[in-house]
Structure formats: structure tokens, C-alpha cells
Amino acid sequence: MNTPARNWRIRLDEASEDEYNALLRALRRKNGFGLYFVRCSPATGREIFQHIKRDLSIKNTELLQLEKSVDNLYTRIQNLPTLKTLKILFIEGIEKSLTDYIKPGYGGQGDYYKEDSVPRVLNNLNLQRERFQTSFKFLIVFLVPEFAFKYFTRRAPDFFDWRLGIFEFKEDNSFELIPQRTTLSGDSLLLLERYEEAISSYDQAIKYKPDKHEAWNNRGIALDKLGRYEEAISSYDQAIKYKPDLHEAWYNRGNALDELGRYEEAISSYDQAIKYKPDYHEAWYNMACCYALQGKVPQVIQSLNQAITMNPNRYLNLLKTDSDFDVVRQDERFQVFLREMFERYPEFA
Amino acid sequence: MVQSSEELLARIQSNFEPQPLPAGDPLYVDCTEVRGDVDICLEFRRSITRATKTQCRLYTGHRGAGKSTELLRLCKKFEDEEFFVVYFNADDADLNTEDTEYSDILLACTRHLLEELEDYANPNPVIDWLKSRWTALQDLGLSEVELDKMGAEVSISTFAKLTASVRQVPNVRQKIRQEVDNHTPTLIQVLNEYVGEAREKLSNKFKGIVMVVDSLDRIVPIFDVETSRSNHDRIFLDRHEQLKALACHVVYTIPISMVQSDRATSLFNCYSFPNILPMVMVKTRDGKPYPSGIAKMKEVIEKRVQKADRALSLDKLFEESEDLERLCSISGGHVRDLIFMMQEVINGTENLPIGSKAVNRAIAKLRDLYRLNVNDGEWIFLAKVHLCKMMPNTNEHRKLLLSRCILEYKPGENDPVWYDVHPTILSLPEFEEALTRAKPKEL
């Protein structure tokens, strides 16, 4: 599963590479609000931002660079023009709001983290966490140098307590140049819509373990997404060869055949899926589509009836606009059937 | 598509959120029996439903131990028993200053009561009180304060806006405070008239009004060297009369360190005994694993995992069952630490099942956080607490209690509490070194 090398200006050692992958996973999996802290120097922070932006291109990622001290970070974020479309916001430079408080006083360590004062930005954050959660539907990643990180843990503990991850990048042991590679799995690449890479990742996996039926199946999905249906079908065939009752593979195979207009084969593939999972309503519905495209009204009614009974809301709605049924829509038997369905489920009529 | 490991992991992870659970959430795990058998819901309800006069109760516990979750359950129970509940989380709209004082809390309570009881009583006495303060401030020549809106159309929302905007002008804040402070008794008086009227109107449907003020423990402690006291002392001790004076039942959340302060006894006398939510006891006083506590922590994990996949059992989730045990015991019985570790475990996991490497990484992250929170001279305090399972009543120890380096446990309702350091601290070299210094020398 080799993907193009990342070009770090600052070389990462193996530990940092692990941290980067963990950060990438965290940001990839989470949607909505989330708080993360990355302990690093400003330069490394910007590198990390650039790499995440590239590796997670499906999520709109931005960097907020604080040039000087702020009191209220909430309002600062709220004024961002791209607030609505933002998925991940990196924040750099919060330490500039803390430096004024580094001075002699009570408690703390040296002149830091004094207990007779609290930086205003932190005090605000500590009280603002609910407001952050309800207003901001994106991930917030603080890029912080060591002392600022400690300030958060000590002087904004309630805000800090809502974090979902901490990642650490040390620079002093990052001189050695190591082979750059990512360890994203095929499944991850698939979710990231990086299909070509996903396919080669699955190819690798299969090379070592040819009976990995999930890999065969998901490889088929990646091929499907690229419109390579013939190849997808043979990938599903392999999955089924190793696990004949893999109903998802039968279903996916049906869909690929459907795309190629091979309706008879698609139908028998859906039949297999249903054999192993009788309540597979998606398969019932798609089977109905194939029959409809062939104009076989009695079969359409029979399979559609199954799908609708299992999930009336979804299919009665879908049916209204699905052009697959245009051929049979004027047929009397079909219309009678529809009327019956809407009588049975008046709430969806 | 076949549910990929990736998708499942994302769903599992999304169930480990650090926020409090709403009442009735299926993820809730009742830990009462391993938290010293104290059910705050039961206790508060008993004291308030049976009370002949208004009750003021204090509630505390370690940050992230589940206080808000319990309070939200409490509110629901009160509502079920036909109490009118005013719950608020003191946030930056209420306490947006770096030097929170009692008057901020009173103004916050006033604002929330005005908003919630608006339909049941006439707010004019309270509004009038505020107006006269403004007139006085105007006389002081505080022209920065916007007063145009104080016309006849003054509504409750402008009260909120005005108090907020006033507090954002730093040099005015002190004068406002002084003015409010001087007139606290009259504010409480008009507020109580207002609450009384509402209670009267509500009496055919509700047994009473309960106000729950959550998150006051979030006021960052600021220590004053000269008086050797903190803002917490000034608010919760010096102002107990006023905090208790409202004409409805009130529950305040206070910082756990307050229960340990020098004047704890007077605190108890003033308010009756505060309710403390202790840690889930995952080990006994002499350091042996406590199976029923561990089982509760596992249940916390299990419920959240099985919300994502009902068929996924914990022994399938973890490669080594010992790793799960380790996570539960090293959490010290602190729920949010456990949740944080699970987040980190999943961040470190590309494919299921979860392996030891990811678990070790998560534990190391948590351990490092506790290490960062301890100053050089404090290791010896921690070592002594660990040795004698007691906590001396000093500012240093209170600070460590507040930062969860010291945790509080209570085996049963009538058992005494005991203290220990957070389990992650036990294996830190600084701590081990302090421990050898603290141990009595053998002869």
C-alpha cells in the first residue's frame, strides 16, 4: 500500500509518523464539533496543517493564524468568513495571548502558570466550552508550543477536558531521514475517495492473503466508483468464491451488472443476496428496478412489495421520482398496486 | 458495502464524547454502589420534597466525574415529581470576567429566573431595581455605559444584554460591582418577591421551584497571596448568607477543593453537608483491584461500543483482555479519563481489534498530562498522600485535588473517605523518587 511520499521539510521520525497517522485518523473519522491539541513548534504546526489539508482534501480545512493577543477566541472564530463550510480549523498563535501573564507571582513553575492570575483568553475559553460545542460544527485543532499546552491544562482545565486527542511532535530527534510512507488502509482510502490508491492497497493485501473476502469486496466497490464495472464484477466473484454467503458482495455484484444493462444476471445476483439475507430491502428494490427496465410488471410488483413492506418511508418516496419505473408507470396493474400501497401507508402518500 | 473496520471505528469513537449525558440517555451507567452508595438524586429529592422551608444544597465532585450527568438526571426527577426546574450552566454569558465575584453569580441567577419565570410573575420590581442602579451609575459619571435602551420598553432580554455589556467594560466593572454589592439585600428582596409571585401562580401545577446552578466549579481559582485566600473562599464562604437567601430551592455546584478548605466546618454549618460525588472505586484502600468497580468501568465502555454495534463484545474489541482491565484500573475510576483514553486508543487504531500498542499509547498520553500538572516541589506531597491515604488540608493539596492528581474515594455510605494519587502517577520516575524519600527509613 505505497502512496506517494510526503515531502516534509522537517523530517519526521517514526514516533512522529505514528502521531501524524493518529491525527489523520482522528480528523478523518470525526465530524461536527471536536477539540484537538497538537504539541509542536509553529513551523512544524504549519507543516502539519499543509499535510492534513492535502491528505484530507475532502474536508474543508483552514488555518487561523493569530498575529497578536486575543481576549475572546470565540468571537474571533465566529467572524471567520468561511464559518459555514468549514470542517477543520487549525489555530496557531494562541500563545501570543499568554505571554503577558508570564511574570513573577504566586504558585506555578518559574514565571509560568501563576495561580494569582489567569490569562483572559483561557478564562473565557473555560466558560465558553458549551458555546463552542453548540455553535461550531467543525473540528478545532490547536497548534501549541509546550508552554501554551501546559497553560491550557492548568488554567483552562474545563475547556481542555473536552479534548478528543493530543498529538505530540518533537523536533530534536527528527534528523534521520526515514523512508516516507503512509499506512492508510484500503478502507480508509476508500472512505477518503482515493479509489486508485485504495485499489492498489487491496491488491497488496490480497497478494499476501488471497482469501481476504472483504478486501475483494471493497476493491470491487473502489472499481465501481471509477466506473470499471467489469473489473468490479470479477472482484466480487473472488469475494464470493471465498465466502459464498457474503450477501453484500452479491448485492454489489448485482449493482455492477445493472450498470452494464445485464439485468437478468443482476436479478439472479440479487436473488443470491436475498437468499442469505431475506430482509435485504435494498436488494429487493434494485431487483424491482431491473424487472421494471425489462417491463416485467408482475415481478416488479412482487419484489417492490417486499421492499416497501420492510421500509415504506424510504421506498414509497424513492419510487415517486425513480426513472427506472417510467416504463411500467402507466401500466394498470402497477397503478393498482401503488394505490394499495398508499392506502396501506397513508402517511407517505 | 461490508461494514468496514474504519466505519465501525468512527461510530464507536463518536460514542465516547466527553460531554455530560442528558437524563434518560441509554449510555448512562448507574455507578452508585461503587461510588460510596450515595445517590444524589435520591438524597436531594428527599431533602427538598420533604422540606418545609427552602433548601440550599451544595454539590461537588472531581471535574469530569459525572456531576452534570447526575444533575441532569436530578432535574428530570424533579420535573417528574412536579417541581418547576430552572437549570443553568454558568457560562461566559454569566461569568465572563477573570475575577468572578459573588455579585456575578447573583446577577446570573437573576437573569435566568427572569427568563424562565417570565410568564408567571411581574418582573417590574427587579427591572426597577436595575434602573435605579443605572441612574446611580450615571451619577457617577460612567458615560461609557449605554443607557439609551433603558426606556419604558425595557424587557428581560435587555437586562441580560445590559449586564453583559457592562461587564465587558473593565474599568466600569469594579464600580458596577460596588454598586450591586451595596444593594445586594434589596436585589435579593425584589427577586424573592418576583419568585414568590411565580411560585404562587405555579402552585396549582407545581410543588415548588428548584434552581440548579451547574458549573460554578468552573470559576478558575485565583489565589491572593496577601490574604492567603482564593476567589472561591470569597464567593462560597464569605457570601453564604446571600447564596442561601433565595426564595426557591437551590442546588449549587462548587469546586471540590472547597470541601477541603480550612473553613470547611463552617461551610458545612452554613449549608448542611455538601454532597460529594466520589470516584468509582476501582481499587481498595490497600491497592488491590476492586472487581465491582472495574466491572462498572467496563460497562461504561461496553454500552458505548455496543451502541455502535450491538453484536460487538469487549473481548472481540480488544486483542488482549488484559488491556481492557488496564484501561479501567488506570482511569482511577474517573469516567472522563476513561473516555479520553478510549478516544486516544481509537486514534491509535487503524484496524480492529484494538492492540496493546494503541492502549499503551493512550495510557502514556494520560500519564504525561498528569506529569505536566505537578510542579517540582509537589511530588513529595503526592508520595505522602499515597502512603497514608489521607489528605492534609493545605492550599497545595487542594490544588492537587482540583487538578485530579489526588482522587477521593468512598467505599460505602457510612465509610470514611480516603485519598490516593491518580494511578497514572504511580509509575512516574519523579513520583517513585519522592516515594523513596517519603518512606520512613528502616532501622
mmCIF file of C-alpha atoms in Angstrom, chain B residues 73-334:
data_model
loop_
_atom_site.group_PDB
_atom_site.id
_atom_site.type_symbol
_atom_site.label_atom_id
_atom_site.label_comp_id
_atom_site.label_asym_id
_atom_site.label_seq_id
_atom_site.Cartn_x
_atom_site.Cartn_y
_atom_site.Cartn_z
ATOM 1 C CA ARG B 73 -30.958 13.266 35.935
ATOM 2 C CA LEU B 74 -31.875 15.085 39.116
ATOM 3 C CA CYS B 75 -33.670 17.823 37.154
ATOM 4 C CA LYS B 76 -35.670 15.216 35.267
ATOM 5 C CA LYS B 77 -36.683 13.530 38.501
ATOM 6 C CA PHE B 78 -37.758 16.841 39.979
ATOM 7 C CA GLU B 79 -39.813 17.566 36.895
ATOM 8 C CA ASP B 80 -41.423 14.146 37.181
ATOM 9 C CA GLU B 81 -42.342 14.987 40.740
ATOM 10 C CA GLU B 82 -43.929 18.218 39.595
ATOM 11 C CA PHE B 83 -41.340 20.730 40.539
ATOM 12 C CA PHE B 84 -40.660 23.688 38.296
ATOM 13 C CA VAL B 85 -36.966 23.390 37.434
ATOM 14 C CA VAL B 86 -34.656 26.224 36.409
ATOM 15 C CA TYR B 87 -31.349 24.653 35.376
ATOM 16 C CA PHE B 88 -28.444 26.644 34.107
ATOM 17 C CA ASN B 89 -24.863 26.045 33.297
ATOM 18 C CA ALA B 90 -22.929 29.115 34.400
ATOM 19 C CA ASP B 91 -21.097 30.011 31.216
ATOM 20 C CA ASP B 92 -19.362 33.005 29.789
ATOM 21 C CA ALA B 93 -22.598 34.932 29.418
ATOM 22 C CA ASP B 94 -22.861 34.768 33.191
ATOM 23 C CA LEU B 95 -19.329 34.853 34.483
ATOM 24 C CA ASN B 96 -17.302 36.415 31.728
ATOM 25 C CA THR B 97 -14.614 38.051 33.805
ATOM 26 C CA GLU B 98 -11.263 36.943 35.078
ATOM 27 C CA ASP B 99 -12.271 37.970 38.576
ATOM 28 C CA THR B 100 -15.673 36.432 39.146
ATOM 29 C CA GLU B 101 -17.325 37.624 42.332
ATOM 30 C CA TYR B 102 -20.459 36.772 44.207
ATOM 31 C CA SER B 103 -22.382 39.590 42.526
ATOM 32 C CA ASP B 104 -21.822 37.956 39.130
ATOM 33 C CA ILE B 105 -23.466 34.811 40.404
ATOM 34 C CA LEU B 106 -26.371 36.726 41.838
ATOM 35 C CA LEU B 107 -26.865 38.608 38.582
ATOM 36 C CA ALA B 108 -26.675 35.320 36.676
ATOM 37 C CA CYS B 109 -29.328 33.755 38.910
ATOM 38 C CA THR B 110 -31.464 36.860 38.500
ATOM 39 C CA ARG B 111 -31.180 36.754 34.748
ATOM 40 C CA HIS B 112 -32.093 33.069 34.493
ATOM 41 C CA LEU B 113 -35.001 33.369 36.915
ATOM 42 C CA LEU B 114 -36.312 36.354 34.977
ATOM 43 C CA GLU B 115 -36.120 34.429 31.737
ATOM 44 C CA GLU B 116 -37.652 31.214 32.983
ATOM 45 C CA LEU B 117 -40.419 32.625 35.160
ATOM 46 C CA GLU B 118 -41.357 35.475 32.853
ATOM 47 C CA ASP B 119 -44.861 34.116 32.228
ATOM 48 C CA TYR B 120 -45.725 33.689 35.858
ATOM 49 C CA ALA B 121 -44.758 36.908 37.592
ATOM 50 C CA ASN B 122 -44.338 40.595 37.034
ATOM 51 C CA PRO B 123 -40.662 41.426 36.622
ATOM 52 C CA ASN B 124 -41.055 45.157 37.152
ATOM 53 C CA PRO B 125 -39.712 45.328 40.730
ATOM 54 C CA VAL B 126 -36.488 43.683 39.561
ATOM 55 C CA ILE B 127 -36.262 45.862 36.477
ATOM 56 C CA ASP B 128 -36.880 48.916 38.632
ATOM 57 C CA TRP B 129 -34.077 47.881 40.920
ATOM 58 C CA LEU B 130 -31.750 47.660 37.959
ATOM 59 C CA LYS B 131 -32.900 51.018 36.625
ATOM 60 C CA SER B 132 -32.117 52.751 39.866
ATOM 61 C CA ARG B 133 -28.645 51.227 39.827
ATOM 62 C CA TRP B 134 -28.184 52.641 36.387
ATOM 63 C CA THR B 135 -29.261 56.071 37.489
ATOM 64 C CA ALA B 136 -26.762 55.905 40.295
ATOM 65 C CA LEU B 137 -24.045 54.837 37.907
ATOM 66 C CA GLN B 138 -24.931 57.654 35.629
ATOM 67 C CA ASP B 139 -24.476 59.985 38.560
ATOM 68 C CA LEU B 140 -21.034 58.512 38.998
ATOM 69 C CA GLY B 141 -20.349 59.794 35.526
ATOM 70 C CA LEU B 142 -19.973 56.443 33.863
ATOM 71 C CA SER B 143 -20.936 57.683 30.468
ATOM 72 C CA GLU B 144 -19.418 54.688 28.641
ATOM 73 C CA VAL B 145 -22.410 52.643 29.615
ATOM 74 C CA GLU B 146 -25.175 52.642 27.044
ATOM 75 C CA LEU B 147 -28.284 53.829 28.803
ATOM 76 C CA ASP B 148 -30.482 54.757 25.894
ATOM 77 C CA LYS B 149 -32.293 51.498 25.898
ATOM 78 C CA MET B 150 -33.458 51.871 29.467
ATOM 79 C CA GLY B 151 -36.803 53.298 28.414
ATOM 80 C CA ALA B 152 -40.245 52.026 29.274
ATOM 81 C CA GLU B 153 -39.841 49.159 26.828
ATOM 82 C CA VAL B 154 -37.143 47.593 28.961
ATOM 83 C CA SER B 155 -37.572 43.892 28.742
ATOM 84 C CA ILE B 156 -35.941 40.942 30.292
ATOM 85 C CA SER B 157 -33.666 40.340 27.369
ATOM 86 C CA THR B 158 -32.217 43.819 27.638
ATOM 87 C CA PHE B 159 -31.433 43.113 31.261
ATOM 88 C CA ALA B 160 -29.227 40.304 30.055
ATOM 89 C CA LYS B 161 -27.679 42.421 27.355
ATOM 90 C CA LEU B 162 -27.004 45.295 29.678
ATOM 91 C CA THR B 163 -25.438 43.288 32.433
ATOM 92 C CA ALA B 164 -23.269 41.602 29.849
ATOM 93 C CA SER B 165 -22.177 44.761 28.081
ATOM 94 C CA VAL B 166 -21.462 46.493 31.344
ATOM 95 C CA ARG B 167 -19.239 43.698 32.470
ATOM 96 C CA GLN B 168 -17.213 43.917 29.317
ATOM 97 C CA VAL B 169 -16.010 47.406 30.177
ATOM 98 C CA PRO B 170 -13.208 46.648 32.610
ATOM 99 C CA ASN B 171 -12.817 49.993 34.352
ATOM 100 C CA VAL B 172 -16.545 50.236 34.893
ATOM 101 C CA ARG B 173 -16.847 46.733 36.213
ATOM 102 C CA GLN B 174 -15.497 47.468 39.657
ATOM 103 C CA LYS B 175 -17.845 50.413 40.137
ATOM 104 C CA ILE B 176 -20.815 48.406 38.936
ATOM 105 C CA ARG B 177 -19.885 45.670 41.324
ATOM 106 C CA GLN B 178 -19.625 48.057 44.191
ATOM 107 C CA GLU B 179 -22.997 49.472 43.341
ATOM 108 C CA VAL B 180 -24.541 45.997 43.062
ATOM 109 C CA ASP B 181 -22.797 44.851 46.209
ATOM 110 C CA ASN B 182 -24.116 47.771 48.218
ATOM 111 C CA HIS B 183 -27.613 46.954 47.133
ATOM 112 C CA THR B 184 -27.500 43.174 47.292
ATOM 113 C CA PRO B 185 -30.094 42.936 50.066
ATOM 114 C CA THR B 186 -32.630 44.933 48.082
ATOM 115 C CA LEU B 187 -31.950 42.939 44.926
ATOM 116 C CA ILE B 188 -32.492 39.688 46.774
ATOM 117 C CA GLN B 189 -35.623 41.167 48.253
ATOM 118 C CA VAL B 190 -37.207 42.171 44.936
ATOM 119 C CA LEU B 191 -36.043 38.972 43.307
ATOM 120 C CA ASN B 192 -37.677 36.966 46.056
ATOM 121 C CA GLU B 193 -40.910 38.902 45.654
ATOM 122 C CA TYR B 194 -40.816 38.033 41.997
ATOM 123 C CA VAL B 195 -40.044 34.360 42.655
ATOM 124 C CA GLY B 196 -42.714 34.270 45.346
ATOM 125 C CA GLU B 197 -45.326 35.568 42.950
ATOM 126 C CA ALA B 198 -44.325 32.989 40.357
ATOM 127 C CA ARG B 199 -44.441 30.215 42.928
ATOM 128 C CA GLU B 200 -47.912 31.280 43.912
ATOM 129 C CA LYS B 201 -49.083 31.228 40.294
ATOM 130 C CA LEU B 202 -47.458 27.858 39.710
ATOM 131 C CA SER B 203 -48.726 26.286 42.911
ATOM 132 C CA ASN B 204 -51.715 24.567 41.333
ATOM 133 C CA LYS B 205 -49.457 22.644 38.978
ATOM 134 C CA PHE B 206 -46.117 22.535 40.752
ATOM 135 C CA LYS B 207 -44.963 21.731 44.236
ATOM 136 C CA GLY B 208 -42.240 24.328 44.154
ATOM 137 C CA ILE B 209 -39.391 25.877 42.228
ATOM 138 C CA VAL B 210 -35.940 24.321 42.143
ATOM 139 C CA MET B 211 -32.993 26.177 40.677
ATOM 140 C CA VAL B 212 -29.939 24.136 39.750
ATOM 141 C CA VAL B 213 -26.796 26.183 39.151
ATOM 142 C CA ASP B 214 -24.274 23.980 37.420
ATOM 143 C CA SER B 215 -20.606 24.666 36.632
ATOM 144 C CA LEU B 216 -19.783 27.161 39.362
ATOM 145 C CA ASP B 217 -16.812 24.884 39.932
ATOM 146 C CA ARG B 218 -15.568 26.175 36.630
ATOM 147 C CA ILE B 219 -14.556 29.518 38.098
ATOM 148 C CA VAL B 220 -10.777 29.335 37.695
ATOM 149 C CA PRO B 221 -9.244 29.604 41.144
ATOM 150 C CA ILE B 222 -7.235 32.760 41.685
ATOM 151 C CA PHE B 223 -5.110 32.878 44.747
ATOM 152 C CA ASP B 224 -4.497 36.082 46.656
ATOM 153 C CA VAL B 225 -1.098 35.913 48.312
ATOM 154 C CA GLU B 226 -1.725 38.688 50.814
ATOM 155 C CA THR B 227 -4.828 37.206 52.371
ATOM 156 C CA SER B 228 -3.833 33.623 51.563
ATOM 157 C CA ARG B 229 -7.337 33.051 50.277
ATOM 158 C CA SER B 230 -8.825 32.336 46.881
ATOM 159 C CA ASN B 231 -11.759 33.773 44.975
ATOM 160 C CA HIS B 232 -13.537 30.515 45.807
ATOM 161 C CA ASP B 233 -13.297 31.347 49.516
ATOM 162 C CA ARG B 234 -14.592 34.840 48.932
ATOM 163 C CA ILE B 235 -17.580 33.612 46.971
ATOM 164 C CA PHE B 236 -18.709 30.450 48.697
ATOM 165 C CA LEU B 237 -17.690 31.138 52.271
ATOM 166 C CA ASP B 238 -17.999 34.876 52.728
ATOM 167 C CA ARG B 239 -21.247 35.068 50.831
ATOM 168 C CA HIS B 240 -23.046 32.012 52.098
ATOM 169 C CA GLU B 241 -25.826 34.089 53.652
ATOM 170 C CA GLN B 242 -26.709 35.597 50.309
ATOM 171 C CA LEU B 243 -26.263 32.385 48.363
ATOM 172 C CA LYS B 244 -28.810 30.803 50.678
ATOM 173 C CA ALA B 245 -31.231 33.696 50.695
ATOM 174 C CA LEU B 246 -33.191 32.992 47.511
ATOM 175 C CA ALA B 247 -36.860 32.144 47.861
ATOM 176 C CA CYS B 248 -36.644 28.844 45.999
ATOM 177 C CA HIS B 249 -34.765 25.597 46.448
ATOM 178 C CA VAL B 250 -31.261 25.913 45.070
ATOM 179 C CA VAL B 251 -28.516 23.443 44.245
ATOM 180 C CA TYR B 252 -25.079 24.954 43.579
ATOM 181 C CA THR B 253 -22.111 23.054 42.137
ATOM 182 C CA ILE B 254 -18.959 24.153 43.904
ATOM 183 C CA PRO B 255 -15.284 23.263 43.355
ATOM 184 C CA ILE B 256 -14.246 20.067 45.117
ATOM 185 C CA SER B 257 -11.336 21.875 46.741
ATOM 186 C CA MET B 258 -13.808 23.967 48.780
ATOM 187 C CA VAL B 259 -14.908 20.970 50.750
ATOM 188 C CA GLN B 260 -11.331 20.690 51.950
ATOM 189 C CA SER B 261 -10.674 24.312 52.821
ATOM 190 C CA ASP B 262 -9.738 25.490 56.277
ATOM 191 C CA ARG B 263 -13.191 26.725 56.844
ATOM 192 C CA ALA B 264 -14.843 23.536 55.650
ATOM 193 C CA THR B 265 -16.506 23.113 59.002
ATOM 194 C CA SER B 266 -18.162 26.481 58.773
ATOM 195 C CA LEU B 267 -19.082 25.663 55.197
ATOM 196 C CA PHE B 268 -20.868 22.571 56.477
ATOM 197 C CA ASN B 269 -22.560 24.546 59.211
ATOM 198 C CA CYS B 270 -23.745 27.138 56.756
ATOM 199 C CA TYR B 271 -25.118 24.866 54.131
ATOM 200 C CA SER B 272 -25.634 21.476 55.728
ATOM 201 C CA PHE B 273 -23.350 18.749 54.493
ATOM 202 C CA PRO B 274 -22.333 19.126 50.832
ATOM 203 C CA ASN B 275 -22.870 16.120 48.608
ATOM 204 C CA ILE B 276 -19.725 14.816 47.039
ATOM 205 C CA LEU B 277 -19.621 12.564 44.025
ATOM 206 C CA PRO B 278 -16.568 10.369 44.625
ATOM 207 C CA MET B 279 -14.595 8.348 42.086
ATOM 208 C CA VAL B 280 -15.757 4.934 41.039
ATOM 209 C CA MET B 281 -13.759 2.732 43.373
ATOM 210 C CA VAL B 282 -11.607 0.622 41.062
ATOM 211 C CA LYS B 283 -9.249 -0.444 43.809
ATOM 212 C CA THR B 284 -9.388 -0.841 47.522
ATOM 213 C CA ARG B 285 -7.651 1.355 50.064
ATOM 214 C CA ASP B 286 -4.724 -1.059 50.187
ATOM 215 C CA GLY B 287 -4.322 -1.023 46.413
ATOM 216 C CA LYS B 288 -5.998 -4.289 45.443
ATOM 217 C CA PRO B 289 -8.230 -4.299 42.366
ATOM 218 C CA TYR B 290 -11.894 -3.867 43.238
ATOM 219 C CA PRO B 291 -13.791 -6.107 40.823
ATOM 220 C CA SER B 292 -17.220 -4.488 41.010
ATOM 221 C CA GLY B 293 -15.723 -1.044 40.320
ATOM 222 C CA ILE B 294 -13.744 -2.371 37.361
ATOM 223 C CA ALA B 295 -16.910 -4.032 36.105
ATOM 224 C CA LYS B 296 -18.724 -0.678 36.160
ATOM 225 C CA MET B 297 -15.980 0.956 34.132
ATOM 226 C CA LYS B 298 -16.181 -1.902 31.639
ATOM 227 C CA GLU B 299 -19.889 -1.351 31.446
ATOM 228 C CA VAL B 300 -19.263 2.310 30.570
ATOM 229 C CA ILE B 301 -17.113 1.150 27.656
ATOM 230 C CA GLU B 302 -19.393 -1.683 26.657
ATOM 231 C CA LYS B 303 -22.535 0.435 26.405
ATOM 232 C CA ARG B 304 -20.770 2.942 24.200
ATOM 233 C CA VAL B 305 -19.252 0.256 21.975
ATOM 234 C CA GLN B 306 -22.481 -1.641 21.628
ATOM 235 C CA LYS B 307 -24.375 1.469 20.678
ATOM 236 C CA ALA B 308 -22.243 1.322 17.526
ATOM 237 C CA ASP B 309 -22.523 -2.420 17.043
ATOM 238 C CA ARG B 310 -24.794 -4.441 19.265
ATOM 239 C CA ALA B 311 -23.034 -7.679 18.444
ATOM 240 C CA LEU B 312 -19.542 -6.436 19.296
ATOM 241 C CA SER B 313 -18.396 -7.797 22.630
ATOM 242 C CA LEU B 314 -15.498 -6.319 24.546
ATOM 243 C CA ASP B 315 -13.425 -9.486 24.252
ATOM 244 C CA LYS B 316 -13.705 -9.168 20.497
ATOM 245 C CA LEU B 317 -12.895 -5.453 20.578
ATOM 246 C CA PHE B 318 -9.633 -5.882 22.457
ATOM 247 C CA GLU B 319 -6.965 -8.265 21.312
ATOM 248 C CA GLU B 320 -5.837 -8.791 24.905
ATOM 249 C CA SER B 321 -8.479 -8.754 27.621
ATOM 250 C CA GLU B 322 -5.763 -7.603 29.987
ATOM 251 C CA ASP B 323 -5.548 -4.312 28.082
ATOM 252 C CA LEU B 324 -9.171 -3.552 28.862
ATOM 253 C CA GLU B 325 -8.542 -4.263 32.546
ATOM 254 C CA ARG B 326 -5.556 -1.946 32.495
ATOM 255 C CA LEU B 327 -7.532 0.905 30.976
ATOM 256 C CA CYS B 328 -10.235 0.557 33.598
ATOM 257 C CA SER B 329 -7.913 0.436 36.544
ATOM 258 C CA ILE B 330 -5.560 3.180 35.382
ATOM 259 C CA SER B 331 -8.509 5.541 34.918
ATOM 260 C CA GLY B 332 -8.663 5.657 38.708
ATOM 261 C CA GLY B 333 -12.431 5.337 38.382
ATOM 262 C CA HIS B 334 -12.650 8.693 36.658
#
